Amino acid sequence: AQKVTQAQTEISVVEKEDVTLDCVYETRDTTYYLFWYKQPPSGELVFLIRRNSFDEQNEISGRYSWNFQKSTSSFNFTITASQVVDSAVYFCALSEAKIGETSGSRLTFGEGTQLTVNP
Amino acid sequence: DTAVSQTPKYLVTQMGNDKSIKCEQNLGHDTMYWYKQDSKKFLKIMFSYNNKELIINETVPNRFSPKSPDKAHLNLHINSLELGDSAVYFCASSQDRVENSPLHFGNGTRLTVT
């Protein structure tokens, strides 16, 4: 069975601090996908990144960066120089690969980390 | 312009009533989903349809019935509503021809059962 653990329920930082959100996953699949989603106070779910299990390169997008380490089954998310607008709940999610099948993406979500960035 | 739209945004109703939530996507995606977010913000898949065919049906009470008239629409009908059904329900879609493509979510429907 798949499982995603986000051990940090809430994190509070002051603007301009760097913050890392942890994500640890469990799966028996050798091929899988990892995602991060953001849920701001307005409630919508915003896709941030998708990473497959064969690509362990870290990724940077502006102030966001992701560190995928297969050896520790972790896919951590760092926000550099945080801003008030980064305040949201962040979800890590896992999906097993369905190569050649049209069976959709069954995402297993972590419980989310509430990030509050104070001015 | 909205990619995945759900209506209504808020739904307040009494126990025992029947209600529906509608979802439409204009992204040309093949697969649509319903997810439930509980009061602790935990997200769990309920159903998935690919080209109008049910492909994922999690352990959901049979009071919940999804209906997909075409691949751009996936509605959720709930019979005999219970207090525990109060949650935020998210519709989503993905382009399944792209392997494990990201889900695009609607803005959610907050259902409150009194």
CSV table of C-alpha atoms in Angstrom, one decimal:
chain,number,residue,atom,x,y,z
A,1,ALA,CA,0.0,0.0,0.0
A,2,GLN,CA,1.1,3.5,-0.7
A,3,LYS,CA,1.6,6.1,2.0
A,4,VAL,CA,2.7,9.7,2.2
A,5,THR,CA,3.8,11.3,5.4
A,6,GLN,CA,4.2,15.0,6.0
A,7,ALA,CA,5.3,15.0,9.6
A,8,GLN,CA,5.2,18.8,10.0
A,9,THR,CA,1.6,19.7,10.6
A,10,GLU,CA,2.3,23.4,10.9
A,11,ILE,CA,5.2,25.7,10.3
A,12,SER,CA,5.4,29.3,11.0
A,13,VAL,CA,8.2,31.6,9.7
A,14,VAL,CA,9.0,35.2,9.3
A,15,GLU,CA,9.1,36.7,5.8
A,16,LYS,CA,12.4,36.2,4.0
A,17,GLU,CA,13.3,33.1,5.9
A,18,ASP,CA,13.9,29.9,4.0
A,19,VAL,CA,11.6,27.0,4.9
A,20,THR,CA,11.7,23.3,4.0
A,21,LEU,CA,8.6,21.1,3.9
A,22,ASP,CA,9.3,17.4,4.4
A,23,CYS,CA,7.7,14.6,2.6
A,24,VAL,CA,8.4,10.9,3.1
A,25,TYR,CA,6.7,8.2,1.1
A,26,GLU,CA,6.2,4.5,1.0
A,27,THR,CA,5.5,2.4,-2.1
A,28,ARG,CA,6.2,-1.1,-3.4
A,29,ASP,CA,6.2,0.1,-7.0
A,30,THR,CA,9.5,0.7,-8.7
A,31,THR,CA,7.9,3.3,-11.0
A,32,TYR,CA,5.9,6.0,-9.4
A,33,TYR,CA,5.3,9.8,-9.5
A,34,LEU,CA,5.5,12.4,-6.8
A,35,PHE,CA,3.7,15.7,-6.7
A,36,TRP,CA,3.4,18.8,-4.7
A,37,TYR,CA,0.2,20.8,-4.5
A,38,LYS,CA,-0.5,24.2,-2.8
A,39,GLN,CA,-3.9,25.1,-1.2
A,40,PRO,CA,-4.0,28.8,-0.4
A,41,PRO,CA,-6.6,30.2,2.0
A,42,SER,CA,-9.0,30.7,-0.9
A,43,GLY,CA,-9.3,26.9,-1.1
A,44,GLU,CA,-8.3,25.8,-4.6
A,45,LEU,CA,-5.6,23.2,-5.2
A,46,VAL,CA,-2.7,24.4,-7.3
A,47,PHE,CA,-0.3,21.9,-9.0
A,48,LEU,CA,3.3,22.8,-8.3
A,49,ILE,CA,5.5,19.9,-9.6
A,50,ARG,CA,5.5,16.3,-10.8
A,51,ARG,CA,8.6,14.1,-10.6
A,52,ASN,CA,9.0,10.5,-11.7
A,53,SER,CA,10.9,7.9,-9.8
A,54,PHE,CA,13.7,7.7,-12.4
A,55,ASP,CA,14.5,11.3,-12.3
A,56,GLU,CA,16.4,12.2,-9.1
A,57,GLN,CA,17.7,15.5,-10.3
A,58,ASN,CA,16.7,18.4,-8.1
A,59,GLU,CA,14.6,21.0,-9.6
A,60,ILE,CA,14.4,24.8,-9.0
A,61,SER,CA,11.7,27.1,-10.1
A,62,GLY,CA,12.2,30.6,-8.9
A,63,ARG,CA,12.1,30.6,-5.1
A,64,TYR,CA,10.9,27.0,-5.1
A,65,SER,CA,13.2,24.0,-5.1
A,66,TRP,CA,12.6,20.3,-4.7
A,67,ASN,CA,15.0,17.6,-3.4
A,68,PHE,CA,14.2,14.1,-4.4
A,69,GLN,CA,16.2,11.4,-2.6
A,70,LYS,CA,15.1,7.8,-3.5
A,71,SER,CA,17.5,6.4,-0.9
A,72,THR,CA,15.6,7.9,1.9
A,73,SER,CA,12.2,7.9,0.1
A,74,SER,CA,11.9,11.7,0.5
A,75,PHE,CA,10.7,14.5,-1.7
A,76,ASN,CA,11.3,17.7,0.2
A,77,PHE,CA,10.2,21.2,-0.9
A,78,THR,CA,12.1,24.3,0.0
A,79,ILE,CA,10.9,27.9,-0.3
A,80,THR,CA,13.7,30.4,-0.4
A,81,ALA,CA,13.1,33.9,0.9
A,82,SER,CA,9.5,33.2,1.9
A,83,GLN,CA,6.8,35.7,1.3
A,84,VAL,CA,3.4,36.2,3.0
A,85,VAL,CA,1.7,35.0,-0.2
A,86,ASP,CA,3.4,31.6,0.3
A,87,SER,CA,1.1,31.0,3.3
A,88,ALA,CA,-0.9,28.0,2.4
A,89,VAL,CA,-1.4,24.3,3.1
A,90,TYR,CA,1.1,22.3,1.0
A,91,PHE,CA,0.4,18.7,0.0
A,92,CYS,CA,2.8,16.0,-1.1
A,93,ALA,CA,1.2,13.2,-3.1
A,94,LEU,CA,2.2,9.9,-4.7
A,95,SER,CA,0.8,8.1,-7.7
A,96,GLU,CA,1.7,4.7,-9.0
A,97,ALA,CA,2.6,4.5,-12.7
A,98,LYS,CA,0.1,3.1,-15.1
A,99,ILE,CA,2.2,2.5,-18.2
A,100,GLY,CA,0.1,1.7,-21.2
A,101,GLU,CA,-3.1,1.9,-19.3
A,102,THR,CA,-5.7,4.5,-19.2
A,103,SER,CA,-6.5,4.2,-15.6
A,104,GLY,CA,-5.9,7.7,-14.4
A,105,SER,CA,-3.8,9.1,-11.6
A,106,ARG,CA,-4.9,7.7,-8.2
A,107,LEU,CA,-3.1,10.2,-6.0
A,108,THR,CA,-2.4,9.3,-2.4
A,109,PHE,CA,-2.0,12.6,-0.5
A,110,GLY,CA,-0.1,13.4,2.7
A,111,GLU,CA,-1.9,15.1,5.4
A,112,GLY,CA,-0.6,18.5,4.4
A,113,THR,CA,1.6,21.1,6.1
A,114,GLN,CA,0.1,24.4,7.0
A,115,LEU,CA,2.8,27.1,6.3
A,116,THR,CA,2.2,30.5,7.8
A,117,VAL,CA,4.6,33.3,6.7
A,118,ASN,CA,4.4,36.3,9.0
A,119,PRO,CA,5.4,39.8,7.9
B,1,ASP,CA,-11.7,30.6,-19.0
B,2,THR,CA,-12.0,28.4,-16.0
B,3,ALA,CA,-10.4,25.0,-16.7
B,4,VAL,CA,-12.3,22.8,-14.2
B,5,SER,CA,-15.5,24.4,-12.8
B,6,GLN,CA,-17.8,23.0,-10.2
B,7,THR,CA,-21.1,24.3,-9.0
B,8,PRO,CA,-22.3,25.2,-6.5
B,9,LYS,CA,-19.4,26.6,-4.5
B,10,TYR,CA,-21.3,26.3,-1.2
B,11,LEU,CA,-24.1,23.8,-0.4
B,12,VAL,CA,-26.0,23.8,2.9
B,13,THR,CA,-28.7,21.3,3.4
B,14,GLN,CA,-30.4,19.1,5.9
B,15,MET,CA,-29.9,15.5,6.8
B,16,GLY,CA,-31.8,13.2,4.6
B,17,ASN,CA,-31.9,15.4,1.5
B,18,ASP,CA,-30.6,14.5,-1.9
B,19,LYS,CA,-28.2,16.9,-3.6
B,20,SER,CA,-26.0,17.1,-6.7
B,21,ILE,CA,-22.7,18.8,-7.5
B,22,LYS,CA,-21.8,19.5,-11.1
B,23,CYS,CA,-18.4,19.5,-12.7
B,24,GLU,CA,-17.2,20.5,-16.1
B,25,GLN,CA,-13.7,20.7,-17.6
B,26,ASN,CA,-12.8,22.5,-20.8
B,27,LEU,CA,-9.2,21.1,-21.0
B,28,GLY,CA,-10.0,18.3,-23.4
B,29,HIS,CA,-8.9,15.8,-20.7
B,30,ASP,CA,-9.9,12.1,-20.8
B,31,THR,CA,-10.1,11.4,-17.1
B,32,MET,CA,-12.1,13.1,-14.3
B,33,TYR,CA,-12.2,12.5,-10.6
B,34,TRP,CA,-14.0,13.3,-7.4
B,35,TYR,CA,-11.9,13.8,-4.2
B,36,LYS,CA,-13.2,14.5,-0.7
B,37,GLN,CA,-11.4,16.8,1.7
B,38,ASP,CA,-12.4,16.3,5.3
B,39,SER,CA,-12.4,18.7,8.2
B,40,LYS,CA,-8.7,17.9,8.9
B,41,LYS,CA,-7.9,18.7,5.3
B,42,PHE,CA,-7.2,15.1,4.4
B,43,LEU,CA,-7.8,14.5,0.7
B,44,LYS,CA,-9.0,11.1,-0.5
B,45,ILE,CA,-10.1,9.9,-3.9
B,46,MET,CA,-13.7,8.8,-4.3
B,47,PHE,CA,-14.2,8.1,-8.0
B,48,SER,CA,-12.5,8.3,-11.4
B,49,TYR,CA,-14.0,8.2,-14.9
B,50,ASN,CA,-12.1,7.7,-18.1
B,51,ASN,CA,-14.1,8.6,-21.2
B,52,LYS,CA,-17.4,8.1,-19.4
B,53,GLU,CA,-16.3,4.8,-18.0
B,54,LEU,CA,-15.9,4.2,-14.2
B,55,ILE,CA,-12.3,3.2,-13.5
B,56,ILE,CA,-11.8,3.9,-9.8
B,57,ASN,CA,-14.4,3.4,-7.2
B,58,GLU,CA,-13.0,3.6,-3.7
B,59,THR,CA,-14.9,2.4,-0.7
B,60,VAL,CA,-17.6,5.0,-0.8
B,61,PRO,CA,-21.2,4.5,0.5
B,62,ASN,CA,-23.5,3.7,-2.4
B,63,ARG,CA,-25.5,6.9,-1.5
B,64,PHE,CA,-22.8,8.6,-3.6
B,65,SER,CA,-23.4,8.1,-7.3
B,66,PRO,CA,-21.2,9.7,-10.0
B,67,LYS,CA,-22.6,10.3,-13.4
B,68,SER,CA,-20.6,11.1,-16.5
B,69,PRO,CA,-22.8,12.2,-19.5
B,70,ASP,CA,-19.7,12.9,-21.6
B,71,LYS,CA,-16.0,13.1,-21.0
B,72,ALA,CA,-16.2,16.8,-20.1
B,73,HIS,CA,-18.6,16.4,-17.3
B,74,LEU,CA,-18.7,14.4,-14.1
B,75,ASN,CA,-21.5,15.0,-11.7
B,76,LEU,CA,-21.8,13.7,-8.1
B,77,HIS,CA,-25.2,12.9,-6.7
B,78,ILE,CA,-25.6,12.2,-3.0
B,79,ASN,CA,-28.7,10.6,-1.6
B,80,SER,CA,-29.9,10.7,2.0
B,81,LEU,CA,-27.3,13.1,3.2
B,82,GLU,CA,-25.7,12.5,6.6
B,83,LEU,CA,-23.8,14.8,9.0
B,84,GLY,CA,-20.6,13.0,8.2
B,85,ASP,CA,-20.9,13.9,4.5
B,86,SER,CA,-20.0,17.5,5.4
B,87,ALA,CA,-16.7,18.2,3.6
B,88,VAL,CA,-15.2,19.9,0.6
B,89,TYR,CA,-15.6,18.0,-2.6
B,90,PHE,CA,-13.1,18.6,-5.3
B,91,CYS,CA,-13.5,17.7,-9.0
B,92,ALA,CA,-10.4,17.2,-11.0
B,93,SER,CA,-9.3,16.1,-14.5
B,94,SER,CA,-6.1,14.8,-16.1
B,95,GLN,CA,-4.9,14.2,-19.6
B,96,ASP,CA,-4.4,10.5,-19.3
B,97,ARG,CA,-2.6,10.1,-22.6
B,98,VAL,CA,0.2,11.8,-20.7
B,99,GLU,CA,1.4,9.2,-18.2
B,100,ASN,CA,0.4,10.1,-14.7
B,101,SER,CA,-0.3,13.6,-15.8
B,102,PRO,CA,-1.0,16.1,-13.1
B,103,LEU,CA,-4.5,16.6,-11.8
B,104,HIS,CA,-6.2,19.9,-12.4
B,105,PHE,CA,-8.6,20.6,-9.6
B,106,GLY,CA,-11.8,22.7,-9.5
B,107,ASN,CA,-12.2,25.2,-6.7
B,108,GLY,CA,-14.2,22.8,-4.5
B,109,THR,CA,-17.7,22.6,-3.2
B,110,ARG,CA,-18.1,23.1,0.5
B,111,LEU,CA,-21.0,20.8,1.6
B,112,THR,CA,-22.5,21.4,5.0
B,113,VAL,CA,-25.1,19.0,6.3
B,114,THR,CA,-27.1,20.2,9.3
